[in-house]
Amino acid sequence: MKKPFCLVSIILIILAIMMFYPSRINAADITVTNAEELANGLGNAKVEGDKVTLEGNTIIGDYYDNDVIIIDAGDKKLEIDLAGNTIEGRTMNEMFYLKSGTLIFSDSVGDGKVNNSNEESYLMFHMDGGNLEINSGEFTSYNDLINCMRGNITINEGTLKSINSNAIFLNVHGDINIYETIINGGTFNGKESACYVNTGKMTINKGDFVGENYGILVSAWTNVNLKIKGGTFEGIKAALNISNSDTSVTLSGGKFTATSTDEQENEGAISIFSTYYSEQGETYSPYSPINLLEEGYTFYDDDTIDLKK
């Protein structure tokens, strides 16, 4: 008579474990080999912890059929493990369109890549909501790699490169305090700039930023909150260029270098211009970047500014 009782007890214990640890029971690795399976895998992910793992190189689009992976996942977190493979974009639109949910990129093997480098391509990531997190991998786009109008971005590691534009173009619509871009590491390269902050809130804790023109470009009338706490920044013209004074920029660390040896081209490691209009037209008036520095940091020479206590 004791055996049925023991069996019931075991069943109750199993049920209790399932109730308290649902994500561990239900989370699943979804293996994909092509774009259709990738889209279906992301769409079929049920719970937090579901991960889509590439089992081979994957192509999105064929230059004529403009496939787009749409992420509209509510409050779910979806992860793509590149696993040493490559996702190649052959679409003239964006590769990934984020509306809601969290999309995470990782690479458990190494040498994983996401490419959207043909000249006809639009973007790699078009953010109209949701969250994007990159933990590893190499990402290359011909135009802007990330164009963010709404949403949160977290970059912990990885390489992000734009061949003809900006690795990150932050152009937040509405209240900039709703969303934030946080960069904790990684390598960023772009032709115009590594990061272009037009409107939005960005905090840079660490990372390497190299732009053909500017490392970081801030060009906005208002609605910019940029904090740079560390990292290395390089640009041919300037490492950091701020084109208008009506912005909030705080520098408390980092090394800034303008690499051009042409005095006409070199604007200095940190170039700052306050723009205003007068009866004579538009006039640029440089002002001291010292106002942007937290107390206790020191400037060195003009072409290289190393902020350290």
PDB file of C-alpha atoms in Angstrom:
ATOM      1  CA  MET A   1       0.000   0.000   0.000  1.00  0.00           C
ATOM      2  CA  LYS A   2       2.972   2.297   0.433  1.00  0.00           C
ATOM      3  CA  LYS A   3       4.034   2.045  -3.221  1.00  0.00           C
ATOM      4  CA  PRO A   4       1.121   4.085  -4.658  1.00  0.00           C
ATOM      5  CA  PHE A   5       1.739   6.731  -2.050  1.00  0.00           C
ATOM      6  CA  CYS A   6       5.427   6.971  -3.041  1.00  0.00           C
ATOM      7  CA  LEU A   7       4.522   7.236  -6.732  1.00  0.00           C
ATOM      8  CA  VAL A   8       2.073  10.067  -6.039  1.00  0.00           C
ATOM      9  CA  SER A   9       4.714  11.858  -3.978  1.00  0.00           C
ATOM     10  CA  ILE A  10       7.265  11.636  -6.783  1.00  0.00           C
ATOM     11  CA  ILE A  11       4.757  13.003  -9.316  1.00  0.00           C
ATOM     12  CA  LEU A  12       3.899  15.917  -7.016  1.00  0.00           C
ATOM     13  CA  ILE A  13       7.587  16.735  -6.570  1.00  0.00           C
ATOM     14  CA  ILE A  14       8.140  16.752 -10.351  1.00  0.00           C
ATOM     15  CA  LEU A  15       5.126  19.024 -10.865  1.00  0.00           C
ATOM     16  CA  ALA A  16       6.408  21.411  -8.199  1.00  0.00           C
ATOM     17  CA  ILE A  17       9.811  21.608  -9.889  1.00  0.00           C
ATOM     18  CA  MET A  18       8.167  22.362 -13.237  1.00  0.00           C
ATOM     19  CA  MET A  19       6.106  25.150 -11.686  1.00  0.00           C
ATOM     20  CA  PHE A  20       9.083  26.864 -10.086  1.00  0.00           C
ATOM     21  CA  TYR A  21      11.530  26.399 -12.995  1.00  0.00           C
ATOM     22  CA  PRO A  22       9.443  26.729 -16.156  1.00  0.00           C
ATOM     23  CA  SER A  23      12.137  28.345 -18.287  1.00  0.00           C
ATOM     24  CA  ARG A  24      14.588  25.539 -17.614  1.00  0.00           C
ATOM     25  CA  ILE A  25      12.028  22.930 -18.538  1.00  0.00           C
ATOM     26  CA  ASN A  26      10.666  24.656 -21.628  1.00  0.00           C
ATOM     27  CA  ALA A  27      13.661  26.511 -23.064  1.00  0.00           C
ATOM     28  CA  ALA A  28      14.922  24.911 -26.237  1.00  0.00           C
ATOM     29  CA  ASP A  29      17.745  25.282 -28.721  1.00  0.00           C
ATOM     30  CA  ILE A  30      16.307  25.675 -32.206  1.00  0.00           C
ATOM     31  CA  THR A  31      18.821  24.750 -34.913  1.00  0.00           C
ATOM     32  CA  VAL A  32      18.445  26.438 -38.312  1.00  0.00           C
ATOM     33  CA  THR A  33      20.190  26.147 -41.684  1.00  0.00           C
ATOM     34  CA  ASN A  34      18.513  28.809 -43.859  1.00  0.00           C
ATOM     35  CA  ALA A  35      16.687  32.147 -43.747  1.00  0.00           C
ATOM     36  CA  GLU A  36      13.208  30.615 -43.652  1.00  0.00           C
ATOM     37  CA  GLU A  37      14.144  28.388 -40.726  1.00  0.00           C
ATOM     38  CA  LEU A  38      15.760  31.368 -38.994  1.00  0.00           C
ATOM     39  CA  ALA A  39      12.585  33.445 -39.316  1.00  0.00           C
ATOM     40  CA  ASN A  40      10.417  30.520 -38.222  1.00  0.00           C
ATOM     41  CA  GLY A  41      12.755  29.691 -35.358  1.00  0.00           C
ATOM     42  CA  LEU A  42      12.615  33.228 -34.001  1.00  0.00           C
ATOM     43  CA  GLY A  43       8.844  33.286 -34.481  1.00  0.00           C
ATOM     44  CA  ASN A  44       8.393  29.923 -32.755  1.00  0.00           C
ATOM     45  CA  ALA A  45      10.537  30.711 -29.718  1.00  0.00           C
ATOM     46  CA  LYS A  46       8.135  30.304 -26.826  1.00  0.00           C
ATOM     47  CA  VAL A  47       9.809  31.350 -23.605  1.00  0.00           C
ATOM     48  CA  GLU A  48      12.736  33.251 -22.206  1.00  0.00           C
ATOM     49  CA  GLY A  49      15.884  31.268 -22.870  1.00  0.00           C
ATOM     50  CA  ASP A  50      14.989  29.936 -26.307  1.00  0.00           C
ATOM     51  CA  LYS A  51      18.049  30.142 -28.536  1.00  0.00           C
ATOM     52  CA  VAL A  52      18.334  29.824 -32.285  1.00  0.00           C
ATOM     53  CA  THR A  53      21.657  28.261 -33.290  1.00  0.00           C
ATOM     54  CA  LEU A  54      23.014  28.436 -36.830  1.00  0.00           C
ATOM     55  CA  GLU A  55      24.192  25.093 -38.192  1.00  0.00           C
ATOM     56  CA  GLY A  56      25.608  26.555 -41.412  1.00  0.00           C
ATOM     57  CA  ASN A  57      25.903  29.755 -43.411  1.00  0.00           C
ATOM     58  CA  THR A  58      22.576  31.481 -44.084  1.00  0.00           C
ATOM     59  CA  ILE A  59      21.494  33.922 -46.818  1.00  0.00           C
ATOM     60  CA  ILE A  60      18.682  36.459 -46.341  1.00  0.00           C
ATOM     61  CA  GLY A  61      17.188  37.746 -49.613  1.00  0.00           C
ATOM     62  CA  ASP A  62      18.394  37.331 -53.203  1.00  0.00           C
ATOM     63  CA  TYR A  63      18.599  40.986 -54.347  1.00  0.00           C
ATOM     64  CA  TYR A  64      15.083  40.709 -55.823  1.00  0.00           C
ATOM     65  CA  ASP A  65      13.088  39.146 -52.996  1.00  0.00           C
ATOM     66  CA  ASN A  66      13.665  41.623 -50.177  1.00  0.00           C
ATOM     67  CA  ASP A  67      13.295  39.302 -47.211  1.00  0.00           C
ATOM     68  CA  VAL A  68      13.285  41.019 -43.818  1.00  0.00           C
ATOM     69  CA  ILE A  69      13.476  39.285 -40.435  1.00  0.00           C
ATOM     70  CA  ILE A  70      10.859  41.086 -38.311  1.00  0.00           C
ATOM     71  CA  ILE A  71      11.274  40.919 -34.526  1.00  0.00           C
ATOM     72  CA  ASP A  72       7.946  41.661 -32.837  1.00  0.00           C
ATOM     73  CA  ALA A  73       8.257  39.470 -29.759  1.00  0.00           C
ATOM     74  CA  GLY A  74       6.519  41.427 -26.997  1.00  0.00           C
ATOM     75  CA  ASP A  75       8.503  40.952 -23.807  1.00  0.00           C
ATOM     76  CA  LYS A  76      10.375  37.826 -24.925  1.00  0.00           C
ATOM     77  CA  LYS A  77      14.139  37.522 -25.284  1.00  0.00           C
ATOM     78  CA  LEU A  78      15.326  35.788 -28.449  1.00  0.00           C
ATOM     79  CA  GLU A  79      18.960  34.798 -28.987  1.00  0.00           C
ATOM     80  CA  ILE A  80      20.815  33.990 -32.194  1.00  0.00           C
ATOM     81  CA  ASP A  81      24.020  31.988 -31.713  1.00  0.00           C
ATOM     82  CA  LEU A  82      26.116  32.401 -34.854  1.00  0.00           C
ATOM     83  CA  ALA A  83      28.172  29.369 -33.783  1.00  0.00           C
ATOM     84  CA  GLY A  84      31.011  30.312 -36.121  1.00  0.00           C
ATOM     85  CA  ASN A  85      28.746  30.677 -39.162  1.00  0.00           C
ATOM     86  CA  THR A  86      27.795  33.624 -41.402  1.00  0.00           C
ATOM     87  CA  ILE A  87      24.462  35.324 -42.098  1.00  0.00           C
ATOM     88  CA  GLU A  88      24.717  37.121 -45.429  1.00  0.00           C
ATOM     89  CA  GLY A  89      22.221  39.778 -46.426  1.00  0.00           C
ATOM     90  CA  ARG A  90      21.302  40.081 -50.092  1.00  0.00           C
ATOM     91  CA  THR A  91      18.411  42.433 -49.654  1.00  0.00           C
ATOM     92  CA  MET A  92      17.981  46.060 -50.612  1.00  0.00           C
ATOM     93  CA  ASN A  93      16.010  46.645 -47.390  1.00  0.00           C
ATOM     94  CA  GLU A  94      17.101  46.143 -43.801  1.00  0.00           C
ATOM     95  CA  MET A  95      18.010  42.609 -42.687  1.00  0.00           C
ATOM     96  CA  PHE A  96      16.405  42.855 -39.242  1.00  0.00           C
ATOM     97  CA  TYR A  97      13.469  45.085 -38.335  1.00  0.00           C
ATOM     98  CA  LEU A  98      12.939  45.354 -34.557  1.00  0.00           C
ATOM     99  CA  LYS A  99       9.526  46.384 -33.249  1.00  0.00           C
ATOM    100  CA  SER A 100       9.350  44.746 -29.792  1.00  0.00           C
ATOM    101  CA  GLY A 101      11.105  42.122 -27.719  1.00  0.00           C
ATOM    102  CA  THR A 102      14.836  41.610 -27.229  1.00  0.00           C
ATOM    103  CA  LEU A 103      17.151  40.236 -29.919  1.00  0.00           C
ATOM    104  CA  ILE A 104      20.506  38.938 -28.642  1.00  0.00           C
ATOM    105  CA  PHE A 105      23.499  37.976 -30.774  1.00  0.00           C
ATOM    106  CA  SER A 106      26.225  35.658 -29.515  1.00  0.00           C
ATOM    107  CA  ASP A 107      28.894  33.456 -31.051  1.00  0.00           C
ATOM    108  CA  SER A 108      29.750  30.368 -29.011  1.00  0.00           C
ATOM    109  CA  VAL A 109      32.365  29.112 -31.492  1.00  0.00           C
ATOM    110  CA  GLY A 110      34.106  32.238 -32.786  1.00  0.00           C
ATOM    111  CA  ASP A 111      34.524  33.790 -36.270  1.00  0.00           C
ATOM    112  CA  GLY A 112      30.751  34.189 -36.635  1.00  0.00           C
ATOM    113  CA  LYS A 113      29.713  36.987 -38.983  1.00  0.00           C
ATOM    114  CA  VAL A 114      26.696  38.968 -40.181  1.00  0.00           C
ATOM    115  CA  ASN A 115      27.272  40.728 -43.518  1.00  0.00           C
ATOM    116  CA  ASN A 116      25.113  43.189 -45.407  1.00  0.00           C
ATOM    117  CA  SER A 117      27.911  44.717 -47.454  1.00  0.00           C
ATOM    118  CA  ASN A 118      26.485  45.030 -50.971  1.00  0.00           C
ATOM    119  CA  GLU A 119      26.109  48.602 -52.223  1.00  0.00           C
ATOM    120  CA  GLU A 120      22.369  48.214 -52.810  1.00  0.00           C
ATOM    121  CA  SER A 121      21.654  47.311 -49.186  1.00  0.00           C
ATOM    122  CA  TYR A 122      19.805  49.668 -46.849  1.00  0.00           C
ATOM    123  CA  LEU A 123      20.554  48.796 -43.235  1.00  0.00           C
ATOM    124  CA  MET A 124      21.409  45.792 -41.145  1.00  0.00           C
ATOM    125  CA  PHE A 125      19.295  46.682 -38.096  1.00  0.00           C
ATOM    126  CA  HIS A 126      16.323  49.045 -38.319  1.00  0.00           C
ATOM    127  CA  MET A 127      15.060  49.720 -34.794  1.00  0.00           C
ATOM    128  CA  ASP A 128      11.516  50.984 -34.320  1.00  0.00           C
ATOM    129  CA  GLY A 129      11.228  49.514 -30.819  1.00  0.00           C
ATOM    130  CA  GLY A 130      12.486  46.635 -28.721  1.00  0.00           C
ATOM    131  CA  ASN A 131      16.014  45.909 -27.575  1.00  0.00           C
ATOM    132  CA  LEU A 132      19.177  44.848 -29.377  1.00  0.00           C
ATOM    133  CA  GLU A 133      22.063  43.217 -27.512  1.00  0.00           C
ATOM    134  CA  ILE A 134      25.343  42.178 -29.144  1.00  0.00           C
ATOM    135  CA  ASN A 135      27.756  40.062 -27.110  1.00  0.00           C
ATOM    136  CA  SER A 136      30.089  38.807 -29.848  1.00  0.00           C
ATOM    137  CA  GLY A 137      30.427  38.379 -33.600  1.00  0.00           C
ATOM    138  CA  GLU A 138      31.580  40.467 -36.545  1.00  0.00           C
ATOM    139  CA  PHE A 139      28.962  42.693 -38.230  1.00  0.00           C
ATOM    140  CA  THR A 140      29.559  44.513 -41.534  1.00  0.00           C
ATOM    141  CA  SER A 141      27.115  46.732 -43.421  1.00  0.00           C
ATOM    142  CA  TYR A 142      27.599  48.926 -46.482  1.00  0.00           C
ATOM    143  CA  ASN A 143      25.365  51.699 -45.101  1.00  0.00           C
ATOM    144  CA  ASP A 144      24.379  52.322 -41.460  1.00  0.00           C
ATOM    145  CA  LEU A 145      24.743  49.127 -39.496  1.00  0.00           C
ATOM    146  CA  ILE A 146      22.287  50.143 -36.760  1.00  0.00           C
ATOM    147  CA  ASN A 147      19.705  52.868 -37.345  1.00  0.00           C
ATOM    148  CA  CYS A 148      17.789  53.433 -34.122  1.00  0.00           C
ATOM    149  CA  MET A 149      14.614  55.531 -34.026  1.00  0.00           C
ATOM    150  CA  ARG A 150      13.175  53.802 -30.943  1.00  0.00           C
ATOM    151  CA  GLY A 151      14.559  51.133 -28.652  1.00  0.00           C
ATOM    152  CA  ASN A 152      17.494  50.231 -26.418  1.00  0.00           C
ATOM    153  CA  ILE A 153      20.917  49.044 -27.557  1.00  0.00           C
ATOM    154  CA  THR A 154      23.547  47.230 -25.487  1.00  0.00           C
ATOM    155  CA  ILE A 155      26.916  46.345 -27.014  1.00  0.00           C
ATOM    156  CA  ASN A 156      29.189  44.270 -24.772  1.00  0.00           C
ATOM    157  CA  GLU A 157      31.666  42.935 -27.342  1.00  0.00           C
ATOM    158  CA  GLY A 158      31.962  42.339 -31.062  1.00  0.00           C
ATOM    159  CA  THR A 159      33.082  44.224 -34.169  1.00  0.00           C
ATOM    160  CA  LEU A 160      30.678  46.604 -35.949  1.00  0.00           C
ATOM    161  CA  LYS A 161      31.748  48.142 -39.261  1.00  0.00           C
ATOM    162  CA  SER A 162      30.038  50.369 -41.823  1.00  0.00           C
ATOM    163  CA  ILE A 163      31.808  50.545 -45.168  1.00  0.00           C
ATOM    164  CA  ASN A 164      30.199  53.780 -46.346  1.00  0.00           C
ATOM    165  CA  SER A 165      28.438  55.372 -43.354  1.00  0.00           C
ATOM    166  CA  ASN A 166      28.144  54.899 -39.552  1.00  0.00           C
ATOM    167  CA  ALA A 167      28.367  51.787 -37.433  1.00  0.00           C
ATOM    168  CA  ILE A 168      25.643  53.258 -35.191  1.00  0.00           C
ATOM    169  CA  PHE A 169      23.270  56.057 -36.203  1.00  0.00           C
ATOM    170  CA  LEU A 170      21.280  57.163 -33.168  1.00  0.00           C
ATOM    171  CA  ASN A 171      18.250  59.146 -34.301  1.00  0.00           C
ATOM    172  CA  VAL A 172      15.702  58.679 -31.514  1.00  0.00           C
ATOM    173  CA  HIS A 173      12.233  60.102 -32.090  1.00  0.00           C
ATOM    174  CA  GLY A 174      10.339  61.639 -29.185  1.00  0.00           C
ATOM    175  CA  ASP A 175      11.528  61.669 -25.568  1.00  0.00           C
ATOM    176  CA  ILE A 176      15.187  60.611 -25.598  1.00  0.00           C
ATOM    177  CA  ASN A 177      15.062  59.573 -21.927  1.00  0.00           C
ATOM    178  CA  ILE A 178      12.812  56.588 -22.720  1.00  0.00           C
ATOM    179  CA  TYR A 179      15.604  54.728 -24.542  1.00  0.00           C
ATOM    180  CA  GLU A 180      19.339  54.367 -24.015  1.00  0.00           C
ATOM    181  CA  THR A 181      22.336  52.997 -25.879  1.00  0.00           C
ATOM    182  CA  ILE A 182      25.020  51.521 -23.611  1.00  0.00           C
ATOM    183  CA  ILE A 183      28.398  50.459 -24.985  1.00  0.00           C
ATOM    184  CA  ASN A 184      30.548  48.346 -22.666  1.00  0.00           C
ATOM    185  CA  GLY A 185      33.103  47.196 -25.229  1.00  0.00           C
ATOM    186  CA  GLY A 186      33.697  46.232 -28.833  1.00  0.00           C
ATOM    187  CA  THR A 187      35.283  47.713 -31.955  1.00  0.00           C
ATOM    188  CA  PHE A 188      33.419  50.252 -34.102  1.00  0.00           C
ATOM    189  CA  ASN A 189      34.450  51.476 -37.567  1.00  0.00           C
ATOM    190  CA  GLY A 190      32.710  53.760 -40.051  1.00  0.00           C
ATOM    191  CA  LYS A 191      33.451  55.991 -43.016  1.00  0.00           C
ATOM    192  CA  GLU A 192      31.522  59.041 -41.811  1.00  0.00           C
ATOM    193  CA  SER A 193      31.937  58.120 -38.142  1.00  0.00           C
ATOM    194  CA  ALA A 194      32.039  55.129 -35.871  1.00  0.00           C
ATOM    195  CA  CYS A 195      28.988  56.499 -34.012  1.00  0.00           C
ATOM    196  CA  TYR A 196      26.747  59.333 -35.149  1.00  0.00           C
ATOM    197  CA  VAL A 197      24.579  60.721 -32.342  1.00  0.00           C
ATOM    198  CA  ASN A 198      21.903  62.904 -33.910  1.00  0.00           C
ATOM    199  CA  THR A 199      19.303  62.587 -31.148  1.00  0.00           C
ATOM    200  CA  GLY A 200      19.274  60.198 -28.232  1.00  0.00           C
ATOM    201  CA  LYS A 201      20.946  59.055 -25.045  1.00  0.00           C
ATOM    202  CA  MET A 202      24.250  57.144 -25.183  1.00  0.00           C
ATOM    203  CA  THR A 203      26.747  56.039 -22.536  1.00  0.00           C
ATOM    204  CA  ILE A 204      30.163  54.740 -23.612  1.00  0.00           C
ATOM    205  CA  ASN A 205      32.066  52.880 -20.902  1.00  0.00           C
ATOM    206  CA  LYS A 206      34.662  51.188 -23.082  1.00  0.00           C
ATOM    207  CA  GLY A 207      35.425  50.327 -26.704  1.00  0.00           C
ATOM    208  CA  ASP A 208      37.540  51.287 -29.716  1.00  0.00           C
ATOM    209  CA  PHE A 209      35.990  53.802 -32.138  1.00  0.00           C
ATOM    210  CA  VAL A 210      37.654  54.643 -35.459  1.00  0.00           C
ATOM    211  CA  GLY A 211      36.028  56.736 -38.188  1.00  0.00           C
ATOM    212  CA  GLU A 212      37.512  57.927 -41.460  1.00  0.00           C
ATOM    213  CA  ASN A 213      36.226  61.417 -40.663  1.00  0.00           C
ATOM    214  CA  TYR A 214      35.206  61.308 -36.992  1.00  0.00           C
ATOM    215  CA  GLY A 215      35.329  58.763 -34.199  1.00  0.00           C
ATOM    216  CA  ILE A 216      32.150  60.149 -32.605  1.00  0.00           C
ATOM    217  CA  LEU A 217      30.000  62.712 -34.413  1.00  0.00           C
ATOM    218  CA  VAL A 218      27.404  64.753 -32.525  1.00  0.00           C
ATOM    219  CA  SER A 219      25.432  66.901 -34.919  1.00  0.00           C
ATOM    220  CA  ALA A 220      22.088  67.980 -33.512  1.00  0.00           C
ATOM    221  CA  TRP A 221      20.152  71.062 -32.519  1.00  0.00           C
ATOM    222  CA  THR A 222      19.052  69.489 -29.249  1.00  0.00           C
ATOM    223  CA  ASN A 223      18.045  66.233 -27.540  1.00  0.00           C
ATOM    224  CA  VAL A 224      21.463  64.645 -27.102  1.00  0.00           C
ATOM    225  CA  ASN A 225      22.725  63.173 -23.841  1.00  0.00           C
ATOM    226  CA  LEU A 226      26.170  61.655 -24.373  1.00  0.00           C
ATOM    227  CA  LYS A 227      28.433  60.373 -21.612  1.00  0.00           C
ATOM    228  CA  ILE A 228      31.923  59.085 -22.438  1.00  0.00           C
ATOM    229  CA  LYS A 229      33.611  57.380 -19.495  1.00  0.00           C
ATOM    230  CA  GLY A 230      36.332  55.457 -21.317  1.00  0.00           C
ATOM    231  CA  GLY A 231      37.527  54.011 -24.601  1.00  0.00           C
ATOM    232  CA  THR A 232      39.798  55.028 -27.470  1.00  0.00           C
ATOM    233  CA  PHE A 233      38.566  57.349 -30.224  1.00  0.00           C
ATOM    234  CA  GLU A 234      40.231  58.179 -33.548  1.00  0.00           C
ATOM    235  CA  GLY A 235      39.272  60.166 -36.631  1.00  0.00           C
ATOM    236  CA  ILE A 236      41.186  61.748 -39.478  1.00  0.00           C
ATOM    237  CA  LYS A 237      39.521  65.115 -38.838  1.00  0.00           C
ATOM    238  CA  ALA A 238      38.683  64.704 -35.126  1.00  0.00           C
ATOM    239  CA  ALA A 239      38.114  61.957 -32.605  1.00  0.00           C
ATOM    240  CA  LEU A 240      35.031  63.748 -31.255  1.00  0.00           C
ATOM    241  CA  ASN A 241      33.163  66.423 -33.175  1.00  0.00           C
ATOM    242  CA  ILE A 242      30.291  68.363 -31.611  1.00  0.00           C
ATOM    243  CA  SER A 243      28.627  70.689 -34.080  1.00  0.00           C
ATOM    244  CA  ASN A 244      26.151  72.440 -31.789  1.00  0.00           C
ATOM    245  CA  SER A 245      26.235  73.647 -28.216  1.00  0.00           C
ATOM    246  CA  ASP A 246      22.661  72.805 -27.264  1.00  0.00           C
ATOM    247  CA  THR A 247      23.590  69.273 -26.227  1.00  0.00           C
ATOM    248  CA  SER A 248      24.521  67.498 -23.010  1.00  0.00           C
ATOM    249  CA  VAL A 249      27.967  65.915 -23.316  1.00  0.00           C
ATOM    250  CA  THR A 250      29.989  64.686 -20.329  1.00  0.00           C
ATOM    251  CA  LEU A 251      33.553  63.429 -20.688  1.00  0.00           C
ATOM    252  CA  SER A 252      35.170  61.642 -17.770  1.00  0.00           C
ATOM    253  CA  GLY A 253      37.656  59.367 -19.521  1.00  0.00           C
ATOM    254  CA  GLY A 254      38.965  58.119 -22.836  1.00  0.00           C
ATOM    255  CA  LYS A 255      41.791  58.825 -25.259  1.00  0.00           C
ATOM    256  CA  PHE A 256      40.993  61.028 -28.281  1.00  0.00           C
ATOM    257  CA  THR A 257      43.268  61.340 -31.338  1.00  0.00           C
ATOM    258  CA  ALA A 258      43.000  63.245 -34.616  1.00  0.00           C
ATOM    259  CA  THR A 259      45.246  61.393 -37.074  1.00  0.00           C
ATOM    260  CA  SER A 260      45.506  63.788 -40.049  1.00  0.00           C
ATOM    261  CA  THR A 261      48.819  65.572 -40.572  1.00  0.00           C
ATOM    262  CA  ASP A 262      47.103  68.159 -42.801  1.00  0.00           C
ATOM    263  CA  GLU A 263      46.573  71.305 -40.733  1.00  0.00           C
ATOM    264  CA  GLN A 264      43.610  72.330 -42.905  1.00  0.00           C
ATOM    265  CA  GLU A 265      41.912  68.984 -42.376  1.00  0.00           C
ATOM    266  CA  ASN A 266      42.860  68.348 -38.758  1.00  0.00           C
ATOM    267  CA  GLU A 267      40.289  69.964 -36.450  1.00  0.00           C
ATOM    268  CA  GLY A 268      41.954  68.794 -33.246  1.00  0.00           C
ATOM    269  CA  ALA A 269      41.316  65.720 -31.122  1.00  0.00           C
ATOM    270  CA  ILE A 270      38.076  67.211 -29.814  1.00  0.00           C
ATOM    271  CA  SER A 271      36.456  69.809 -32.056  1.00  0.00           C
ATOM    272  CA  ILE A 272      33.484  71.741 -30.737  1.00  0.00           C
ATOM    273  CA  PHE A 273      31.541  74.437 -32.532  1.00  0.00           C
ATOM    274  CA  SER A 274      28.579  76.435 -31.311  1.00  0.00           C
ATOM    275  CA  THR A 275      26.253  77.243 -34.181  1.00  0.00           C
ATOM    276  CA  TYR A 276      24.084  80.307 -34.233  1.00  0.00           C
ATOM    277  CA  TYR A 277      22.418  82.490 -36.823  1.00  0.00           C
ATOM    278  CA  SER A 278      22.854  86.209 -37.284  1.00  0.00           C
ATOM    279  CA  GLU A 279      21.865  88.821 -39.841  1.00  0.00           C
ATOM    280  CA  GLN A 280      25.058  88.014 -41.699  1.00  0.00           C
ATOM    281  CA  GLY A 281      24.115  84.349 -41.922  1.00  0.00           C
ATOM    282  CA  GLU A 282      25.362  81.241 -40.208  1.00  0.00           C
ATOM    283  CA  THR A 283      28.475  81.650 -38.072  1.00  0.00           C
ATOM    284  CA  TYR A 284      30.564  79.077 -36.269  1.00  0.00           C
ATOM    285  CA  SER A 285      32.136  80.041 -32.983  1.00  0.00           C
ATOM    286  CA  PRO A 286      34.437  77.548 -31.266  1.00  0.00           C
ATOM    287  CA  TYR A 287      34.234  77.286 -27.503  1.00  0.00           C
ATOM    288  CA  SER A 288      36.346  75.489 -24.937  1.00  0.00           C
ATOM    289  CA  PRO A 289      35.723  71.764 -24.417  1.00  0.00           C
ATOM    290  CA  ILE A 290      36.869  72.154 -20.826  1.00  0.00           C
ATOM    291  CA  ASN A 291      33.241  72.898 -19.938  1.00  0.00           C
ATOM    292  CA  LEU A 292      32.420  69.327 -20.909  1.00  0.00           C
ATOM    293  CA  LEU A 293      34.912  67.714 -18.576  1.00  0.00           C
ATOM    294  CA  GLU A 294      34.269  66.438 -15.096  1.00  0.00           C
ATOM    295  CA  GLU A 295      36.465  68.097 -12.523  1.00  0.00           C
ATOM    296  CA  GLY A 296      39.946  66.643 -12.097  1.00  0.00           C
ATOM    297  CA  TYR A 297      40.764  65.669 -15.700  1.00  0.00           C
ATOM    298  CA  THR A 298      43.551  67.228 -17.716  1.00  0.00           C
ATOM    299  CA  PHE A 299      44.237  68.006 -21.393  1.00  0.00           C
ATOM    300  CA  TYR A 300      47.453  67.150 -23.156  1.00  0.00           C
ATOM    301  CA  ASP A 301      48.459  68.190 -26.684  1.00  0.00           C
ATOM    302  CA  ASP A 302      45.936  69.272 -29.300  1.00  0.00           C
ATOM    303  CA  ASP A 303      46.086  66.218 -31.585  1.00  0.00           C
ATOM    304  CA  THR A 304      45.845  63.741 -28.713  1.00  0.00           C
ATOM    305  CA  ILE A 305      43.780  64.297 -25.583  1.00  0.00           C
ATOM    306  CA  ASP A 306      44.117  61.674 -22.872  1.00  0.00           C
ATOM    307  CA  LEU A 307      41.611  62.159 -20.073  1.00  0.00           C
ATOM    308  CA  LYS A 308      42.986  60.776 -16.858  1.00  0.00           C
ATOM    309  CA  LYS A 309      43.206  61.942 -13.318  1.00  0.00           C
TER     310      LYS A 309
END
